[in-house]
mmCIF file of C-alpha atoms and ligand atoms in Angstrom:
data_model
loop_
_atom_site.group_PDB
_atom_site.id
_atom_site.type_symbol
_atom_site.label_atom_id
_atom_site.label_comp_id
_atom_site.label_asym_id
_atom_site.label_seq_id
_atom_site.Cartn_x
_atom_site.Cartn_y
_atom_site.Cartn_z
ATOM 1 C CA MET A 926 -48.547 -30.132 -22.580
ATOM 2 C CA TYR A 927 -51.329 -30.995 -24.974
ATOM 3 C CA PRO A 928 -54.716 -29.414 -24.200
ATOM 4 C CA HIS A 929 -57.504 -31.793 -25.148
ATOM 5 C CA ILE A 930 -55.345 -34.303 -26.933
ATOM 6 C CA GLU A 931 -55.465 -38.000 -26.329
ATOM 7 C CA ILE A 932 -52.553 -39.947 -27.727
ATOM 8 C CA ASP A 933 -54.465 -42.498 -29.787
ATOM 9 C CA THR A 934 -51.760 -43.744 -32.120
ATOM 10 C CA GLU A 935 -53.645 -46.838 -33.306
ATOM 11 C CA ALA A 936 -56.714 -44.852 -34.335
ATOM 12 C CA THR A 937 -54.488 -42.240 -35.976
ATOM 13 C CA ILE A 938 -52.719 -44.839 -38.108
ATOM 14 C CA ALA A 939 -56.016 -46.551 -38.978
ATOM 15 C CA LEU A 940 -57.596 -43.335 -40.249
ATOM 16 C CA LEU A 941 -54.511 -42.165 -42.141
ATOM 17 C CA THR A 942 -54.173 -45.517 -43.925
ATOM 18 C CA GLU A 943 -57.866 -45.396 -44.827
ATOM 19 C CA LEU A 944 -57.599 -41.839 -46.185
ATOM 20 C CA CYS A 945 -54.497 -42.661 -48.196
ATOM 21 C CA PRO A 946 -53.827 -46.373 -48.790
ATOM 22 C CA ALA A 947 -50.227 -47.568 -49.241
ATOM 23 C CA PRO A 948 -48.054 -47.389 -51.202
ATOM 24 C CA ALA A 949 -47.975 -43.606 -51.021
ATOM 25 C CA ARG A 950 -45.690 -40.712 -50.130
ATOM 26 C CA VAL A 951 -46.283 -39.106 -46.717
ATOM 27 C CA LEU A 952 -44.851 -35.891 -45.276
ATOM 28 C CA GLU A 953 -45.167 -35.240 -41.542
ATOM 29 C CA PHE A 954 -44.655 -31.743 -40.150
ATOM 30 C CA GLY A 955 -43.097 -31.983 -36.671
ATOM 31 C CA ILE A 956 -42.229 -35.665 -37.064
ATOM 32 C CA GLY A 957 -40.759 -35.826 -33.538
ATOM 33 C CA THR A 958 -39.472 -39.272 -32.617
ATOM 34 C CA GLY A 959 -41.609 -41.017 -35.225
ATOM 35 C CA ARG A 960 -44.676 -42.055 -33.222
ATOM 36 C CA ILE A 961 -46.758 -41.814 -36.425
ATOM 37 C CA ALA A 962 -44.014 -41.991 -39.041
ATOM 38 C CA LEU A 963 -42.526 -45.340 -38.003
ATOM 39 C CA PRO A 964 -45.797 -47.344 -38.042
ATOM 40 C CA LEU A 965 -46.615 -45.798 -41.437
ATOM 41 C CA ALA A 966 -43.197 -46.750 -42.818
ATOM 42 C CA ALA A 967 -43.738 -50.295 -41.495
ATOM 43 C CA ARG A 968 -46.967 -50.424 -43.530
ATOM 44 C CA GLY A 969 -45.214 -49.660 -46.811
ATOM 45 C CA TYR A 970 -45.403 -45.855 -46.971
ATOM 46 C CA GLU A 971 -42.492 -43.715 -48.083
ATOM 47 C CA VAL A 972 -42.309 -41.332 -45.123
ATOM 48 C CA TYR A 973 -40.540 -37.995 -44.970
ATOM 49 C CA GLY A 974 -40.484 -35.634 -42.005
ATOM 50 C CA ILE A 975 -39.388 -32.168 -40.949
ATOM 51 C CA ASP A 976 -38.631 -31.197 -37.372
ATOM 52 C CA GLY A 977 -36.999 -28.184 -35.752
ATOM 53 C CA SER A 978 -35.527 -30.160 -32.870
ATOM 54 C CA PRO A 979 -32.197 -31.958 -33.384
ATOM 55 C CA ALA A 980 -32.822 -33.870 -30.127
ATOM 56 C CA MET A 981 -36.094 -35.300 -31.491
ATOM 57 C CA LEU A 982 -34.431 -36.353 -34.745
ATOM 58 C CA THR A 983 -31.588 -38.033 -32.847
ATOM 59 C CA LYS A 984 -34.170 -40.086 -30.932
ATOM 60 C CA LEU A 985 -35.959 -40.869 -34.198
ATOM 61 C CA LYS A 986 -32.693 -42.201 -35.670
ATOM 62 C CA GLU A 987 -32.172 -44.374 -32.588
ATOM 63 C CA LYS A 988 -35.654 -45.852 -33.043
ATOM 64 C CA ASP A 989 -35.108 -46.295 -36.794
ATOM 65 C CA PRO A 990 -31.662 -47.898 -37.239
ATOM 66 C CA ASP A 991 -32.560 -49.122 -40.758
ATOM 67 C CA GLY A 992 -33.440 -45.588 -41.913
ATOM 68 C CA ARG A 993 -36.954 -46.445 -43.114
ATOM 69 C CA VAL A 994 -38.003 -42.826 -42.459
ATOM 70 C CA SER A 995 -36.230 -39.819 -44.006
ATOM 71 C CA ALA A 996 -36.149 -36.647 -41.943
ATOM 72 C CA GLU A 997 -34.549 -33.239 -42.093
ATOM 73 C CA ILE A 998 -34.032 -30.426 -39.604
ATOM 74 C CA GLY A 999 -36.072 -27.389 -40.497
ATOM 75 C CA ASP A 1000 -39.082 -25.181 -39.954
ATOM 76 C CA PHE A 1001 -42.170 -26.471 -41.746
ATOM 77 C CA THR A 1002 -43.678 -22.973 -41.781
ATOM 78 C CA THR A 1003 -40.913 -21.564 -43.983
ATOM 79 C CA GLN A 1004 -39.216 -24.482 -45.673
ATOM 80 C CA GLY A 1005 -40.489 -26.810 -48.390
ATOM 81 C CA THR A 1006 -38.965 -30.096 -49.488
ATOM 82 C CA GLY A 1007 -39.198 -29.484 -53.246
ATOM 83 C CA ARG A 1008 -41.161 -32.752 -53.496
ATOM 84 C CA GLU A 1009 -44.801 -33.817 -53.734
ATOM 85 C CA PHE A 1010 -46.711 -36.034 -51.307
ATOM 86 C CA ASP A 1011 -50.007 -37.920 -51.368
ATOM 87 C CA LEU A 1012 -50.587 -37.229 -47.675
ATOM 88 C CA ILE A 1013 -49.336 -34.387 -45.475
ATOM 89 C CA VAL A 1014 -49.952 -34.721 -41.747
ATOM 90 C CA VAL A 1015 -49.572 -32.463 -38.716
ATOM 91 C CA VAL A 1016 -50.876 -33.853 -35.412
ATOM 92 C CA LEU A 1017 -50.979 -33.146 -31.655
ATOM 93 C CA ASN A 1018 -51.592 -29.369 -31.944
ATOM 94 C CA THR A 1019 -48.256 -28.934 -33.708
ATOM 95 C CA PHE A 1020 -49.865 -26.656 -36.313
ATOM 96 C CA PHE A 1021 -50.577 -24.139 -33.509
ATOM 97 C CA SER A 1022 -46.870 -23.911 -32.696
ATOM 98 C CA ALA A 1023 -46.752 -21.528 -35.676
ATOM 99 C CA VAL A 1024 -47.361 -18.543 -33.404
ATOM 100 C CA THR A 1025 -48.701 -15.961 -35.863
ATOM 101 C CA LYS A 1026 -51.472 -16.041 -38.456
ATOM 102 C CA GLU A 1027 -48.844 -15.204 -41.099
ATOM 103 C CA ARG A 1028 -46.767 -18.262 -40.162
ATOM 104 C CA GLN A 1029 -49.855 -20.443 -40.272
ATOM 105 C CA LEU A 1030 -50.661 -19.079 -43.746
ATOM 106 C CA SER A 1031 -47.094 -19.690 -44.873
ATOM 107 C CA CYS A 1032 -47.356 -23.286 -43.622
ATOM 108 C CA LEU A 1033 -50.632 -23.834 -45.497
ATOM 109 C CA LYS A 1034 -49.131 -22.400 -48.710
ATOM 110 C CA LEU A 1035 -46.298 -24.913 -48.358
ATOM 111 C CA VAL A 1036 -48.890 -27.668 -47.925
ATOM 112 C CA ARG A 1037 -50.561 -26.629 -51.191
ATOM 113 C CA GLU A 1038 -47.208 -26.560 -53.008
ATOM 114 C CA GLN A 1039 -46.179 -29.998 -51.748
ATOM 115 C CA LEU A 1040 -49.526 -31.778 -52.092
ATOM 116 C CA ALA A 1041 -49.803 -34.074 -55.122
ATOM 117 C CA PRO A 1042 -52.990 -34.008 -57.243
ATOM 118 C CA ARG A 1043 -55.759 -35.790 -55.245
ATOM 119 C CA GLY A 1044 -53.516 -35.579 -52.157
ATOM 120 C CA ARG A 1045 -54.889 -34.951 -48.654
ATOM 121 C CA PHE A 1046 -53.752 -32.755 -45.752
ATOM 122 C CA VAL A 1047 -54.714 -33.923 -42.246
ATOM 123 C CA VAL A 1048 -54.459 -31.652 -39.216
ATOM 124 C CA GLU A 1049 -55.274 -32.471 -35.571
ATOM 125 C CA VAL A 1050 -55.704 -29.559 -33.165
ATOM 126 C CA PHE A 1051 -57.707 -28.648 -30.072
ATOM 127 C CA GLU A 1052 -60.927 -26.637 -30.219
ATOM 128 C CA PRO A 1053 -59.936 -23.358 -28.530
ATOM 129 C CA THR A 1054 -63.278 -22.021 -27.258
ATOM 130 C CA PRO A 1055 -62.904 -23.135 -23.587
ATOM 131 C CA PHE A 1056 -59.405 -21.633 -23.429
ATOM 132 C CA HIS A 1057 -60.317 -18.421 -25.244
ATOM 133 C CA SER A 1058 -62.794 -17.596 -22.475
ATOM 134 C CA LEU A 1059 -60.303 -18.138 -19.606
ATOM 135 C CA GLU A 1060 -60.419 -15.092 -17.338
ATOM 136 C CA ARG A 1061 -57.490 -16.212 -15.175
ATOM 137 C CA PRO A 1062 -54.666 -18.693 -15.694
ATOM 138 C CA SER A 1063 -55.870 -22.241 -15.131
ATOM 139 C CA LEU A 1064 -53.839 -24.471 -12.838
ATOM 140 C CA THR A 1065 -53.746 -28.272 -12.958
ATOM 141 C CA VAL A 1066 -51.842 -30.430 -10.486
ATOM 142 C CA ARG A 1067 -50.413 -33.197 -12.684
ATOM 143 C CA HIS A 1068 -48.649 -35.061 -9.907
ATOM 144 C CA LEU A 1069 -48.750 -34.695 -6.142
ATOM 145 C CA GLY A 1070 -46.172 -36.940 -4.480
ATOM 146 C CA CYS A 1071 -44.267 -36.934 -1.176
ATOM 147 C CA ASN A 1072 -41.125 -35.584 -2.838
ATOM 148 C CA ALA A 1073 -42.328 -33.814 -5.967
ATOM 149 C CA ILE A 1074 -45.206 -31.792 -7.378
ATOM 150 C CA MET A 1075 -45.871 -31.208 -11.072
ATOM 151 C CA LEU A 1076 -48.039 -28.273 -12.081
ATOM 152 C CA ASP A 1077 -49.399 -27.087 -15.419
ATOM 153 C CA THR A 1078 -50.636 -23.538 -15.874
ATOM 154 C CA ILE A 1079 -52.344 -22.252 -18.988
ATOM 155 C CA SER A 1080 -52.900 -18.581 -19.687
ATOM 156 C CA VAL A 1081 -54.312 -16.919 -22.744
ATOM 157 C CA ASP A 1082 -53.881 -13.613 -24.541
ATOM 158 C CA ARG A 1083 -57.223 -13.338 -26.319
ATOM 159 C CA SER A 1084 -56.157 -10.346 -28.407
ATOM 160 C CA MET A 1085 -53.442 -12.427 -30.088
ATOM 161 C CA GLN A 1086 -55.100 -15.860 -29.753
ATOM 162 C CA LEU A 1087 -51.979 -16.965 -27.915
ATOM 163 C CA MET A 1088 -51.894 -19.673 -25.278
ATOM 164 C CA VAL A 1089 -48.922 -19.955 -22.948
ATOM 165 C CA GLY A 1090 -48.532 -23.229 -21.099
ATOM 166 C CA VAL A 1091 -45.985 -23.599 -18.309
ATOM 167 C CA HIS A 1092 -45.035 -26.964 -16.849
ATOM 168 C CA THR A 1093 -43.356 -26.705 -13.437
ATOM 169 C CA ILE A 1094 -41.644 -29.392 -11.355
ATOM 170 C CA LEU A 1095 -41.078 -28.679 -7.661
ATOM 171 C CA ASP A 1096 -38.920 -31.308 -5.990
ATOM 172 C CA GLY A 1097 -37.088 -29.412 -3.264
ATOM 173 C CA GLY A 1098 -34.396 -28.049 -5.596
ATOM 174 C CA VAL A 1099 -34.565 -25.109 -7.980
ATOM 175 C CA PRO A 1100 -38.015 -25.244 -9.673
ATOM 176 C CA GLU A 1101 -37.804 -26.543 -13.253
ATOM 177 C CA THR A 1102 -40.108 -24.890 -15.768
ATOM 178 C CA THR A 1103 -40.754 -25.411 -19.457
ATOM 179 C CA GLN A 1104 -42.891 -23.045 -21.497
ATOM 180 C CA HIS A 1105 -44.862 -23.717 -24.653
ATOM 181 C CA VAL A 1106 -46.559 -21.016 -26.745
ATOM 182 C CA MET A 1107 -49.293 -21.722 -29.285
ATOM 183 C CA ARG A 1108 -51.363 -19.536 -31.585
ATOM 184 C CA TYR A 1109 -54.776 -21.178 -31.677
ATOM 185 C CA ALA A 1110 -57.261 -20.791 -34.506
ATOM 186 C CA PHE A 1111 -60.962 -21.610 -34.432
ATOM 187 C CA PRO A 1112 -62.115 -24.327 -36.848
ATOM 188 C CA ASN A 1113 -63.887 -21.910 -39.203
ATOM 189 C CA GLU A 1114 -60.874 -19.618 -39.178
ATOM 190 C CA LEU A 1115 -58.625 -22.551 -40.045
ATOM 191 C CA ASP A 1116 -60.907 -23.342 -42.989
ATOM 192 C CA LEU A 1117 -60.656 -19.743 -44.226
ATOM 193 C CA LEU A 1118 -56.864 -19.715 -43.895
ATOM 194 C CA ALA A 1119 -56.751 -23.011 -45.788
ATOM 195 C CA GLU A 1120 -59.095 -21.668 -48.488
ATOM 196 C CA ALA A 1121 -56.862 -18.617 -48.907
ATOM 197 C CA CYS A 1122 -54.081 -21.080 -49.761
ATOM 198 C CA GLY A 1123 -56.126 -23.126 -52.220
ATOM 199 C CA LEU A 1124 -57.169 -25.921 -49.837
ATOM 200 C CA ARG A 1125 -60.781 -27.003 -49.245
ATOM 201 C CA LEU A 1126 -62.193 -28.750 -46.160
ATOM 202 C CA GLU A 1127 -63.269 -32.260 -47.160
ATOM 203 C CA GLN A 1128 -64.113 -33.752 -43.762
ATOM 204 C CA ARG A 1129 -63.966 -32.924 -40.060
ATOM 205 C CA TRP A 1130 -64.250 -35.347 -37.153
ATOM 206 C CA GLY A 1131 -64.001 -34.958 -33.377
ATOM 207 C CA ASP A 1132 -61.107 -37.442 -33.226
ATOM 208 C CA PHE A 1133 -59.243 -40.085 -35.204
ATOM 209 C CA SER A 1134 -61.967 -42.667 -34.439
ATOM 210 C CA LYS A 1135 -64.331 -40.605 -36.598
ATOM 211 C CA GLN A 1136 -66.507 -39.383 -33.722
ATOM 212 C CA ALA A 1137 -68.772 -36.646 -35.053
ATOM 213 C CA PHE A 1138 -67.465 -33.112 -34.627
ATOM 214 C CA THR A 1139 -70.077 -31.296 -32.507
ATOM 215 C CA ALA A 1140 -70.402 -28.198 -30.328
ATOM 216 C CA ALA A 1141 -69.078 -30.345 -27.449
ATOM 217 C CA SER A 1142 -65.941 -31.538 -29.269
ATOM 218 C CA GLN A 1143 -62.712 -30.620 -27.548
ATOM 219 C CA ARG A 1144 -60.562 -31.186 -30.614
ATOM 220 C CA HIS A 1145 -60.878 -31.966 -34.289
ATOM 221 C CA VAL A 1146 -59.255 -33.910 -37.058
ATOM 222 C CA SER A 1147 -59.713 -32.007 -40.302
ATOM 223 C CA VAL A 1148 -58.977 -33.196 -43.815
ATOM 224 C CA TYR A 1149 -58.269 -30.718 -46.625
ATOM 225 C CA VAL A 1150 -57.882 -31.383 -50.342
HETATM 226 C C1 SAM B 540 -46.054 -32.439 -30.071
HETATM 227 S S1 SAM B 540 -44.620 -32.982 -30.884
HETATM 228 C C2 SAM B 540 -45.330 -34.189 -31.986
HETATM 229 C C3 SAM B 540 -44.351 -35.217 -32.437
HETATM 230 C C4 SAM B 540 -44.929 -36.324 -33.326
HETATM 231 N N1 SAM B 540 -45.552 -35.782 -34.507
HETATM 232 C C5 SAM B 540 -45.939 -37.167 -32.578
HETATM 233 O O1 SAM B 540 -47.086 -37.214 -32.994
HETATM 234 O O2 SAM B 540 -45.568 -37.786 -31.589
HETATM 235 C C6 SAM B 540 -44.331 -31.591 -31.954
HETATM 236 C C7 SAM B 540 -43.060 -31.672 -32.764
HETATM 237 O O3 SAM B 540 -43.083 -30.627 -33.721
HETATM 238 C C8 SAM B 540 -41.826 -29.976 -33.777
HETATM 239 N N2 SAM B 540 -42.091 -28.606 -34.265
HETATM 240 C C9 SAM B 540 -42.885 -27.668 -33.702
HETATM 241 N N3 SAM B 540 -42.927 -26.565 -34.473
HETATM 242 C C10 SAM B 540 -42.135 -26.808 -35.556
HETATM 243 C C11 SAM B 540 -41.792 -26.067 -36.732
HETATM 244 N N4 SAM B 540 -42.277 -24.835 -36.958
HETATM 245 N N5 SAM B 540 -40.974 -26.648 -37.641
HETATM 246 C C12 SAM B 540 -40.492 -27.896 -37.433
HETATM 247 N N6 SAM B 540 -40.790 -28.649 -36.350
HETATM 248 C C13 SAM B 540 -41.601 -28.114 -35.428
HETATM 249 C C14 SAM B 540 -41.269 -30.092 -32.369
HETATM 250 O O4 SAM B 540 -39.859 -30.018 -32.373
HETATM 251 C C15 SAM B 540 -41.788 -31.473 -31.957
HETATM 252 O O5 SAM B 540 -40.877 -32.488 -32.291
#
């Protein structure tokens, strides 16, 4: 459930390699199954990742039998690697899965500690304004078939800047639901949190293809140094 995220892996890799040419050391927070990490490793980067999900890391290992990517189980908001990187990346709204401002600050402090001199931190998140003004939960029908319906609902607690997304599958049996909670931050707020941790905004685009970030942008790719 990714509000306002398009999975544009090619553009992501192109921009990351431009921002930090290989060979270089890359750390990905929430590495998942290696969608970004594996193409970077194939281009000569030394890639390291942290993820809280053993299932994701098992899938990553299956996709990476030669072990080109190194990954550890952990929480990137509380746990450092003790190493330095030329590029630190967190994509697909994963930064917002740190569900309090304090956790987001802790994550940004860990970025500062692990970023090498002249290193860059790249974060991709949605622009929360349309969600922040939701008066009622929004409902999207993802799939409407003869035997199954898939629904997404999004509700927001404005006081906490929390978004709760619920994905429901109705197929005649017991309904299956998965819930995802995110603490969204507005772009200027993110810049202030980053500044409080010694990071400065260098560039902001509306996506990985370097579209301008404007009042109409639904997401942003921000680079901090
Ligand atoms: C949306 S997926 C993105 C996966 C991958 N980066 C990609 O682009 O395809 C988010 C990943 O971040 C992990 N994650 C979320 N919060 C985390 C945290 N605080 N510490 C470590 N991993 C986390 C999840 O387990 C999941 O694998």
